[in-house]
Coordinates of C-alpha atoms (C1' of nucleotides) in Angstrom, one line a residue:
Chain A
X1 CA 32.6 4.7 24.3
X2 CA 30.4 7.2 25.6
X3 CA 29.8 7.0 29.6
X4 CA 26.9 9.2 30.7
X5 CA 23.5 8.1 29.1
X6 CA 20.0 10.0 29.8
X7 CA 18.3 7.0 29.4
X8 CA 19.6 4.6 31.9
X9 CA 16.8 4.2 33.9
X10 CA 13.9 3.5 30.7
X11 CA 13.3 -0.2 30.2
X12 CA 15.1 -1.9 27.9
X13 CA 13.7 -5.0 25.5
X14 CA 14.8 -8.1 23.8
X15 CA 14.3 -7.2 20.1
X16 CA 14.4 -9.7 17.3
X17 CA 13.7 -9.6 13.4
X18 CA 11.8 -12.6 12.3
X19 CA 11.9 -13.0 8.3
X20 CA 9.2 -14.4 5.9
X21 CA 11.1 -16.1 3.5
X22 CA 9.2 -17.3 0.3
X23 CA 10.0 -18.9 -2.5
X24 CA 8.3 -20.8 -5.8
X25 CA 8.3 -24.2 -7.1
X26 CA 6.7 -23.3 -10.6
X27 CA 3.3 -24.1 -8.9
X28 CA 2.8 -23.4 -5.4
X29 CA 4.6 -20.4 -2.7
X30 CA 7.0 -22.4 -0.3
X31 CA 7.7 -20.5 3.2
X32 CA 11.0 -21.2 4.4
X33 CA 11.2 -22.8 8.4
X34 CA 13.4 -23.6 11.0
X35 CA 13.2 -26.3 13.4
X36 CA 13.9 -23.4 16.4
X37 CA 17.2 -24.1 18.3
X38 CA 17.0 -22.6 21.4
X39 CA 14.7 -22.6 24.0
X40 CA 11.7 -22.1 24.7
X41 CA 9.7 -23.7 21.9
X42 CA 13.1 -25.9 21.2
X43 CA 12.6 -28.3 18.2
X44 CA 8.9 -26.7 16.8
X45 CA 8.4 -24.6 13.4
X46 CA 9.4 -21.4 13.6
X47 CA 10.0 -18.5 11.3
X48 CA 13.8 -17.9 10.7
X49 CA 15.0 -15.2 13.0
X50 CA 17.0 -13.8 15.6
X51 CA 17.9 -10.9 18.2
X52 CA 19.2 -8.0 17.0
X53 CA 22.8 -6.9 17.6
X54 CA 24.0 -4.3 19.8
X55 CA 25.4 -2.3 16.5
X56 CA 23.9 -3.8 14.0
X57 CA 20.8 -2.1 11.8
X58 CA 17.5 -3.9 11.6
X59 CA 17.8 -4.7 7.9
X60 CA 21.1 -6.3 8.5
X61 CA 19.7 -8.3 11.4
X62 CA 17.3 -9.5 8.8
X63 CA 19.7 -10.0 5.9
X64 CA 22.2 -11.9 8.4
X65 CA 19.3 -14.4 9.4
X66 CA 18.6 -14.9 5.7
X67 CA 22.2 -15.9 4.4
X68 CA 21.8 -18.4 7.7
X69 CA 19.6 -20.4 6.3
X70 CA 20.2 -20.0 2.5
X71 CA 23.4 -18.9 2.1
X72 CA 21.8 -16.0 -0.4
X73 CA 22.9 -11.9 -0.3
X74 CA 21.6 -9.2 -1.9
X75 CA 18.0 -10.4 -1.9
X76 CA 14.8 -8.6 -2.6
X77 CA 13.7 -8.2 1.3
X78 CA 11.1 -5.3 3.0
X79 CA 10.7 -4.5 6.4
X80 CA 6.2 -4.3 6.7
X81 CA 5.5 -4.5 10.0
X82 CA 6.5 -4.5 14.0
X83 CA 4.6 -7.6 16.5
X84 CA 4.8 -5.6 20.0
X85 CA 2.1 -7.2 22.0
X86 CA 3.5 -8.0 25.7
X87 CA 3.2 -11.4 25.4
X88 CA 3.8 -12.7 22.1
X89 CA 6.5 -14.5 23.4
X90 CA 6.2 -17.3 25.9
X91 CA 9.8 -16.3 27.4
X92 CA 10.4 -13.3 27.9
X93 CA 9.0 -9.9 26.5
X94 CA 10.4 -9.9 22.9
X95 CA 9.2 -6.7 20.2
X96 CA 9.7 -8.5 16.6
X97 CA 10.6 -6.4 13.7
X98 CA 9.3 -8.6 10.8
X99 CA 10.1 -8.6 7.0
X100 CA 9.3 -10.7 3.9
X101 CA 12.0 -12.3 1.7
X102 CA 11.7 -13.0 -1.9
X103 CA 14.3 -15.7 -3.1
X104 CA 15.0 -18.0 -5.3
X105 CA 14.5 -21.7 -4.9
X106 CA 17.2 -23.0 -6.6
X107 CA 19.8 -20.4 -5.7
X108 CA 19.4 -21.5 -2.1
X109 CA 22.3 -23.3 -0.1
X110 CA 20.3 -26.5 0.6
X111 CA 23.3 -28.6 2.5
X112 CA 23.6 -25.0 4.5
X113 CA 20.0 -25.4 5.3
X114 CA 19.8 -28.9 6.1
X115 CA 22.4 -27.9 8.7
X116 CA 19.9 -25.3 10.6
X117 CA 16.9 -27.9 9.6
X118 CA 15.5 -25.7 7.3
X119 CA 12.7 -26.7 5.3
X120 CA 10.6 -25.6 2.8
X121 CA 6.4 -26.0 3.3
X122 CA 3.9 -25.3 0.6
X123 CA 2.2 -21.9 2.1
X124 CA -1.4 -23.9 1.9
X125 CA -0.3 -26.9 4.2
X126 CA 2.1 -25.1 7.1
X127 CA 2.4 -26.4 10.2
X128 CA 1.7 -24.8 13.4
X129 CA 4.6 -21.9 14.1
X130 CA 5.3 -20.7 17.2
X131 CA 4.2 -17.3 19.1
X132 CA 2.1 -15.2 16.0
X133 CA 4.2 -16.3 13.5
X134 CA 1.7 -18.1 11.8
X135 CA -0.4 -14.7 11.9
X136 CA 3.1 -13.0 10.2
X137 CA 3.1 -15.4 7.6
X138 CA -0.8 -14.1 6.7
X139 CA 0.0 -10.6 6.8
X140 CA 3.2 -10.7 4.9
X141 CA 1.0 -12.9 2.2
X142 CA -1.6 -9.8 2.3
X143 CA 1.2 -7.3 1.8
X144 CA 2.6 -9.1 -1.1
X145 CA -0.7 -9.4 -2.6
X146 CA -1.1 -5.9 -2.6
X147 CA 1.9 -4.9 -3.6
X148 CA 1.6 -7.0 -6.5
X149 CA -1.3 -5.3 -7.7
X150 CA 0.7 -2.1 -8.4
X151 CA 4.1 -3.8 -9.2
X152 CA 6.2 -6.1 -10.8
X153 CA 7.0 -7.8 -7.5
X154 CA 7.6 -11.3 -8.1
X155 CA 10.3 -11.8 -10.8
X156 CA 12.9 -12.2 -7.4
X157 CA 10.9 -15.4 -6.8
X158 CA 11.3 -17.1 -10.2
X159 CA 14.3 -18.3 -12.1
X160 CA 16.2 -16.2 -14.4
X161 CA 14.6 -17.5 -17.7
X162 CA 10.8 -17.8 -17.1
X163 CA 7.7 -17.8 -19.1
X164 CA 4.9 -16.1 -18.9
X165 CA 2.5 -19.0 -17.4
X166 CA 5.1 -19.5 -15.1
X167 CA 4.7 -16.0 -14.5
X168 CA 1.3 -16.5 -14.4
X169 CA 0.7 -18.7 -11.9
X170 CA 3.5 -17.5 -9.3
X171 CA 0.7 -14.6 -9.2
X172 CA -2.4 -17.1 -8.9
X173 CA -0.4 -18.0 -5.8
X174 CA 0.2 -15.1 -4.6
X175 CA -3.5 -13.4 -4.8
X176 CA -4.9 -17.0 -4.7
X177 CA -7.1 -16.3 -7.6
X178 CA -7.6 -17.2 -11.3
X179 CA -6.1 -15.0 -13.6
X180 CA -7.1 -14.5 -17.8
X181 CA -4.2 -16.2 -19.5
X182 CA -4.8 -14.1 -22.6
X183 CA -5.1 -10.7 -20.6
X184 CA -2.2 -11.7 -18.3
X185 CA 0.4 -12.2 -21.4
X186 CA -1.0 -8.9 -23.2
X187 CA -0.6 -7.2 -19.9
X188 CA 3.2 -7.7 -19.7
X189 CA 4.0 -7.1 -22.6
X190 CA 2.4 -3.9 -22.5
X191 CA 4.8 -3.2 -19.7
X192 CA 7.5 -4.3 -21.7
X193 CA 9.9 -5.1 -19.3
X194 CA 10.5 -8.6 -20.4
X195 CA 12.8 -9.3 -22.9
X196 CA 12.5 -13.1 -25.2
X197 CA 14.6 -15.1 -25.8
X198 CA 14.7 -17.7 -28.6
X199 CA 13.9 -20.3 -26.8
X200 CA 11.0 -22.3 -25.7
X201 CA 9.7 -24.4 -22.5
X202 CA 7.6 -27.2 -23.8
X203 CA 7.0 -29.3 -20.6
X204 CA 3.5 -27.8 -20.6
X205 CA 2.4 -27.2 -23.7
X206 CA 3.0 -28.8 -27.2
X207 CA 3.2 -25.3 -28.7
X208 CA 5.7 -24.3 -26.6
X209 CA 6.1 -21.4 -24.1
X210 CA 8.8 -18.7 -25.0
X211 CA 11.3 -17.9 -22.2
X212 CA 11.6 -14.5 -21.1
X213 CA 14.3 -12.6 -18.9
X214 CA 13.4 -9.5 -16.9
X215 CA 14.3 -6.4 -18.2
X216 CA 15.9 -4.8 -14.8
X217 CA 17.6 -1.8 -16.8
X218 CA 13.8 -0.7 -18.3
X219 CA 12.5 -1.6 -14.9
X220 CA 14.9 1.1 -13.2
X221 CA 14.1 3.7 -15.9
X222 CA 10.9 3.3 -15.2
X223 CA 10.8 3.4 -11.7
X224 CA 12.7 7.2 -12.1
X225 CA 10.2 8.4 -13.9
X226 CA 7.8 7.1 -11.3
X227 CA 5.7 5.5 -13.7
X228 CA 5.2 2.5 -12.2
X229 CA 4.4 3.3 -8.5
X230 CA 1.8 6.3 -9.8
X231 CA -1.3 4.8 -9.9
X232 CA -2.5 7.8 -11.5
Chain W
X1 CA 7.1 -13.6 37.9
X2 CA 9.1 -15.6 35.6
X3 CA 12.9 -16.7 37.3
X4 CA 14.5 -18.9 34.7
X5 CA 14.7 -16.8 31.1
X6 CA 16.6 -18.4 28.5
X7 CA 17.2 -14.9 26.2
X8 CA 19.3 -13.4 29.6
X9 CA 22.3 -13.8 27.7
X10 CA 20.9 -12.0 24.3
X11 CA 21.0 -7.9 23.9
X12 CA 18.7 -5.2 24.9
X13 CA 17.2 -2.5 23.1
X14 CA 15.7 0.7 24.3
X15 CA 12.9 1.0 22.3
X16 CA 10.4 4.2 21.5
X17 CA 7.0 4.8 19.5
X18 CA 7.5 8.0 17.5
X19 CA 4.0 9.6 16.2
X20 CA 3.3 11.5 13.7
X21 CA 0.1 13.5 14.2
X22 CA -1.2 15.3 11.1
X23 CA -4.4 17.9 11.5
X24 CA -6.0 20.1 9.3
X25 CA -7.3 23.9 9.7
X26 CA -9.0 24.0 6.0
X27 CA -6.1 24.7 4.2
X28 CA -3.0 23.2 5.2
X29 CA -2.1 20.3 6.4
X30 CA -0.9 20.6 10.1
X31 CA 1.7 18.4 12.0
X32 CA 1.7 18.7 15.8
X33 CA 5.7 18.6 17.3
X34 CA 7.0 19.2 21.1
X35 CA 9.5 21.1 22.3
X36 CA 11.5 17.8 23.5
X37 CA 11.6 17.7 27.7
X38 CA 15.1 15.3 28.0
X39 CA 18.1 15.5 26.9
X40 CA 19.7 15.2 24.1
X41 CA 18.4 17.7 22.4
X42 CA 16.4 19.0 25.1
X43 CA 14.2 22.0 24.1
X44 CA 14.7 21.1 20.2
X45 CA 11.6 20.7 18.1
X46 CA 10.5 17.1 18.1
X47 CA 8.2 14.5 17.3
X48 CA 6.1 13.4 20.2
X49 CA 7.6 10.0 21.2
X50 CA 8.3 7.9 24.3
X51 CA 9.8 4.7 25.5
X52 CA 8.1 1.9 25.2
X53 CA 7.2 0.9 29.2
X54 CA 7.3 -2.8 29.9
X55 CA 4.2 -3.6 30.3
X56 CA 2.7 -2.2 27.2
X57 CA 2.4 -3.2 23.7
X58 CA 3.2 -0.8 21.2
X59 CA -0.1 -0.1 20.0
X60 CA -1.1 1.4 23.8
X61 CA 2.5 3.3 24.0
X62 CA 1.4 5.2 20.6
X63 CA -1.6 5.8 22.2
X64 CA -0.4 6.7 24.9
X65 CA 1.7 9.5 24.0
X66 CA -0.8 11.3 21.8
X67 CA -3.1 11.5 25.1
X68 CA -0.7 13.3 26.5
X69 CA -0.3 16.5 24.3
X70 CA -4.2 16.4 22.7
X71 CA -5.9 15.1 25.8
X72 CA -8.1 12.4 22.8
X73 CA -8.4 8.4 22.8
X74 CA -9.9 5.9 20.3
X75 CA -8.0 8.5 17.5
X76 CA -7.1 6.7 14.4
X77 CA -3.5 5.5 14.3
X78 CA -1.7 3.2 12.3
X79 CA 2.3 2.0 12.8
X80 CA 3.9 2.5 9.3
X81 CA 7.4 1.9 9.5
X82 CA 10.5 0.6 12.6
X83 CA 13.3 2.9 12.1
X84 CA 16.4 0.8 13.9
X85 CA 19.9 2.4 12.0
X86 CA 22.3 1.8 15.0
X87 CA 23.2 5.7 15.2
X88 CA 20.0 7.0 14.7
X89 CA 19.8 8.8 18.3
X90 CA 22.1 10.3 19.6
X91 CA 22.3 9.5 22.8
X92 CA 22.4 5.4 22.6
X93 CA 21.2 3.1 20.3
X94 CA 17.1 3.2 20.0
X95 CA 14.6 1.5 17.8
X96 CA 11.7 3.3 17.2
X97 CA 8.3 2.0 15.8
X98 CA 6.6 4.9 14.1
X99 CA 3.1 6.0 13.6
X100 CA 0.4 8.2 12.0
X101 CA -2.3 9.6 13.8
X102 CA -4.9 11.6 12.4
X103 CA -7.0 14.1 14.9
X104 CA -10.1 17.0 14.3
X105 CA -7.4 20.1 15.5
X106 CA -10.3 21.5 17.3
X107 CA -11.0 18.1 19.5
X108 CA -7.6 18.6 20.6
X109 CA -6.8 20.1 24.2
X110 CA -4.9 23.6 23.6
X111 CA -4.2 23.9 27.2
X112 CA -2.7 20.6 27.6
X113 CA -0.7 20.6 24.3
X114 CA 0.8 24.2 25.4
X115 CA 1.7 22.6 28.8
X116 CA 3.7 20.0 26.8
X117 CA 5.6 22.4 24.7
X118 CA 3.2 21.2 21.6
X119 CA 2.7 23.0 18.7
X120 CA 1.3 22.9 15.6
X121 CA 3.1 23.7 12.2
X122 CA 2.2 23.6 8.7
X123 CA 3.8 20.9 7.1
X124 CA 5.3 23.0 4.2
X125 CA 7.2 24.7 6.7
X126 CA 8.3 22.7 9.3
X127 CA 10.9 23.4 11.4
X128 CA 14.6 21.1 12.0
X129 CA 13.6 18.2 13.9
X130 CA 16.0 16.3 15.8
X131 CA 17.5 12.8 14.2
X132 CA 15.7 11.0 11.4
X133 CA 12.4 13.2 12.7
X134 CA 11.9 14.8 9.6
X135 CA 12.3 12.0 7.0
X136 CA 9.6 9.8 9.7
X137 CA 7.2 12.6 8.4
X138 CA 8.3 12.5 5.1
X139 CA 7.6 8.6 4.9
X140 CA 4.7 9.2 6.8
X141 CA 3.0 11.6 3.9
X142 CA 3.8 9.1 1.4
X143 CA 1.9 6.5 3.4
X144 CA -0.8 8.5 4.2
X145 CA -1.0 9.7 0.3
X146 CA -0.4 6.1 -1.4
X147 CA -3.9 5.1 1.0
X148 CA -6.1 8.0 0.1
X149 CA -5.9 6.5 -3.5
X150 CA -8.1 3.5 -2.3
X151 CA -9.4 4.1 0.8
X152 CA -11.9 7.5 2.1
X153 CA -9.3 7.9 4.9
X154 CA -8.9 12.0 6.3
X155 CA -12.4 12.1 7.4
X156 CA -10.5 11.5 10.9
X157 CA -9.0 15.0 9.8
X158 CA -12.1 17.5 9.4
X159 CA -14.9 18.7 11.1
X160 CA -18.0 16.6 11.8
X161 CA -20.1 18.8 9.9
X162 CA -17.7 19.9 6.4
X163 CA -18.3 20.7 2.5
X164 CA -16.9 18.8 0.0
X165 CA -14.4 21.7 -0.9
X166 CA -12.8 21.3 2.2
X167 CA -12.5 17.5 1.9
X168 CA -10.8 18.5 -1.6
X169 CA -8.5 20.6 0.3
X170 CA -7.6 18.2 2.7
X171 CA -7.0 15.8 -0.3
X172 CA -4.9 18.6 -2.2
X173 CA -2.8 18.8 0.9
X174 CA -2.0 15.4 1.2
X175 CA -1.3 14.2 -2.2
X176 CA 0.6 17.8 -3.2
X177 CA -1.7 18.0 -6.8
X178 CA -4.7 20.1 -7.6
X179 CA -8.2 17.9 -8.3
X180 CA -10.7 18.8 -10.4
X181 CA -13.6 20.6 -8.3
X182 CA -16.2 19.0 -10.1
X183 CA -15.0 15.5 -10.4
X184 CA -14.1 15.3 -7.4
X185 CA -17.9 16.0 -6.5
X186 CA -19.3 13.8 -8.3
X187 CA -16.8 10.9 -7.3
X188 CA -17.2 11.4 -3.7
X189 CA -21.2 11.3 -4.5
X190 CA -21.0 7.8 -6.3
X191 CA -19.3 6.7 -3.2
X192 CA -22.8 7.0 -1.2
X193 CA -20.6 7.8 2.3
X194 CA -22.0 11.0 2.9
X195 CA -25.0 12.2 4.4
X196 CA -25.8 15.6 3.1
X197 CA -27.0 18.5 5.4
X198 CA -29.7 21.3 5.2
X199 CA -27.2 24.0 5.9
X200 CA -24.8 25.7 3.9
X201 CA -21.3 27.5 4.3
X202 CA -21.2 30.7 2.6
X203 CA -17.9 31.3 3.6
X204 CA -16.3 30.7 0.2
X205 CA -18.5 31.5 -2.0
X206 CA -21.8 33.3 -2.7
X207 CA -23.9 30.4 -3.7
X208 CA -22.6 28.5 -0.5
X209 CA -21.5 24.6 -0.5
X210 CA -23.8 22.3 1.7
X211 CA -22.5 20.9 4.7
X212 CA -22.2 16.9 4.9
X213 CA -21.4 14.4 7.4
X214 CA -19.9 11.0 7.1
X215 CA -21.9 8.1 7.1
X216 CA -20.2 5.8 9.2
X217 CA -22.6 3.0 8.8
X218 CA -22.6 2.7 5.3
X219 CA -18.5 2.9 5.5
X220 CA -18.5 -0.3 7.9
X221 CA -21.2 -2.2 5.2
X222 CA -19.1 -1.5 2.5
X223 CA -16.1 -2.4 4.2
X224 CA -17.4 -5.9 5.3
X225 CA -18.5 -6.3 1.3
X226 CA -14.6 -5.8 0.7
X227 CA -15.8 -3.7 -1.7
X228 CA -13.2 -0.5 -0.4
X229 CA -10.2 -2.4 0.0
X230 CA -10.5 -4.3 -3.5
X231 CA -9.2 -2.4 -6.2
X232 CA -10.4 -5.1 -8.8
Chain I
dA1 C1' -25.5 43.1 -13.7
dC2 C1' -21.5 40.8 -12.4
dA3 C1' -18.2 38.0 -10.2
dA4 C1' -17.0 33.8 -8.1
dA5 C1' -17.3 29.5 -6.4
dA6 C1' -20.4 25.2 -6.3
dG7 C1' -21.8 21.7 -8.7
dT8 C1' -23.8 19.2 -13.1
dG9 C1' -23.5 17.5 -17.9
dT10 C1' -21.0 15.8 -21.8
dT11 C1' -17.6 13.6 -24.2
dG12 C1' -13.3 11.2 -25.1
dT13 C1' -10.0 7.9 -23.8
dG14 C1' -7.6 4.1 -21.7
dC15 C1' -7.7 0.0 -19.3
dG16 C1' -9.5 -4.2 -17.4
dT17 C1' -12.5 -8.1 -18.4
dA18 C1' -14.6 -11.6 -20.9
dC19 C1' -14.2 -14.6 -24.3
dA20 C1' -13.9 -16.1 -29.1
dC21 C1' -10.6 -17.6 -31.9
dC22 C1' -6.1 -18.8 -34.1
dC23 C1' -1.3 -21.1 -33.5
dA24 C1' 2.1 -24.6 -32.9
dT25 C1' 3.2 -29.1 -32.2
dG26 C1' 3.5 -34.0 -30.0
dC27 C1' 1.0 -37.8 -30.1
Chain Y
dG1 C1' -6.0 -34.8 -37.3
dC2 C1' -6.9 -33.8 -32.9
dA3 C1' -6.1 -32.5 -28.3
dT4 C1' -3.6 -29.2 -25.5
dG5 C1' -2.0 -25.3 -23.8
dG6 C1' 0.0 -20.6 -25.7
dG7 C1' -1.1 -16.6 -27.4
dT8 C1' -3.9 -12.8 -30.3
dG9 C1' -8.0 -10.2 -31.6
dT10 C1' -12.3 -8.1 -30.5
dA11 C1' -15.9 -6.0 -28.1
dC12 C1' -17.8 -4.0 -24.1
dG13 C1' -18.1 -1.3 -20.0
dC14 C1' -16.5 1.4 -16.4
dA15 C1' -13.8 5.0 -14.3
dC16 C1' -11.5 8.9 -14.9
dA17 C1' -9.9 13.3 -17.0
dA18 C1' -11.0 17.4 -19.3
dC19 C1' -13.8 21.1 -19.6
dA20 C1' -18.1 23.5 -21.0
dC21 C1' -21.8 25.1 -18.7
dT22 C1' -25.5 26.1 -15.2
dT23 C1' -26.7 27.6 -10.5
dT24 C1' -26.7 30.6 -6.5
dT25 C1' -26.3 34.7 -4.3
dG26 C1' -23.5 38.8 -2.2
dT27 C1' -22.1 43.0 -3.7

DNA sequence: ACAAAAGTGTTGTGCGTACACCCATGC
DNA sequence: GCATGGGTGTACGCACAACACTTTTGT
């Protein structure tokens, strides 16, 4: 343990990650939300979170708050942006280190969440979070509808066998706007990163939807030869 | 002041803003570091950072640090990325929220950045900065370059007055790939964001490229159209 | 006259959009 | 056989890339 320490006198702060989880019911984006145990604020909607450790890295403060809740590892998860206004929180100056979490639904440890009183609200009817997590929740939205513009983002959020309205309207969700469901099929399958399997969902339809799997092997070739994040 | 605080219990973090300020002397894209003033490292090159005081949010400690060595305010600056790996400094355990900031070289105050140990480099030949330093600029190009698809940003970087070769410099410097001179011309014409000048440099060439300025106005229409951010 | 850079014109191509239309099937 | 959503085909337009070509003017 090292003793001397040139920085002993510069303020020190609390430091948290909070992390947007969503998910996908087949129709609408579900945020994941604690009822918050601790003081201040005990008991109201919050974002899932906690302080950072004295060795741990931001990204596994965030991945340990996720497993938490869900149960889940290994999930897709990006760090997009830092909250640092004095005052954010009520308590005591806290900088939060937010990230957005793709998981899903179904994977997700429900008895385990029940236990931190979880819950799962459709994004268009949330109630009021505490501090700017509310505002989080928007700006993680706006970053994932960006990013889906130039990327396959989304496939984390859906089950492994999917078709391609289901596909479909995970990204109406997402952007919050109509999409062509004639040009949205073509379009992936242009990509070809989806691979079909002999099998079809007729819930919807009395044709039939085919069920497709994501290609992750073609997904990773194609990321090396930066194809896919070039927008040319 | 506040007695009771319910987080007393949970870690501290000593926590910095690190900024990454590009300029641009017509050619190459410039990157101003300091010779660092505390130990560790002391004297190593560096970016210019501090620790984030208590009563400030990190937008004003960013700020803040790039009035010291340039002497500017109201610059544009924009947090990209929270780098928090437990060993990243040496010294003990800091988080630091990173930015870009984009300054006119010649607004900048010489005498105040020499007084600070401040220097500019070219970024193709930057020198070893101390711990993650040089991947923060790394990530910070990328940033920077991903934006300039969609958005007219590195105005912030050249003169008031400047030809549309120069921008295309500016634009070759950031993104690393030759453009086309006379697309490029004609792109930035359909645009309608610059006001064109009666005066010509004849620095480059014989026939002389016509000075233009950026029209701000227009910029903040278009804007409030969402007709910039929208990629369609 | 010539060189050299600025800038315009011309054409081809690929992609997104709009939308008509065909397909499969349960009722 | 008809309604319903799934999916294909087609046509158009726009934005960009490639590149030939004109303009300007110092030497």
């Amino acid at each position: 343990m090292k003793m001397s320490n040139h920085y002993k006198n510069t303020e020190k702060h609390h430091v948290a990650v909070d992390n947007i989880i969503f998910g996908f019911d087949g129709n609408r984006l579900m945020l994941l939300v604690v009822k918050r145990q601790i003081e201040p604020c005990k008991g109201e909607w919050s974002l899932m979170g906690g302080f950072v450790g004295k060795n741990e890295s931001l990204d596994e403060a965030a991945a340990r708050v996720v497993k938490i809740t869900t149960g889940l590892e290994d999930v897709f998860m990006e760090q997009f942006f830092t909250y640092g206004e004095v005052d954010r929180d009520t308590e005591a100056r806290t900088i939060s280190v937010a990230y957005y979490t793709l998981i899903r639904v179904e994977h997700h440890d429900h008895a385990l969440g029940q236990q931190h009183g979880a819950r799962w609200f459709p994004l268009e009817n949330l109630p009021h979070l505490i501090f700017d997590h509310n505002q989080m929740v928007k700006d993680a939205l706006q970053v994932l509808a960006v990013k889906t513009r130039n990327q396959p983002v989304g496939f984390e959020l859906l089950p492994e066998k999917f078709t391609i309205p289901q596909l479909r309207a995970l990204y109406e969700a997402i952007t919050g706007k109509p999409l062509d469901p004639g040009n949205f099929s073509k379009k992936l399958h242009n990509m070809k990163l989806l691979t079909r399997l002999d099998e079809k969902d007729k819930s919807q339809s009395k044709k039939g939807a085919f069920y497709y799997r994501f290609d992750k092997i073609r997904y990773e070739e194609l990321q090396k030869e930066g194809l896919l994040f070039e927008l040319k």
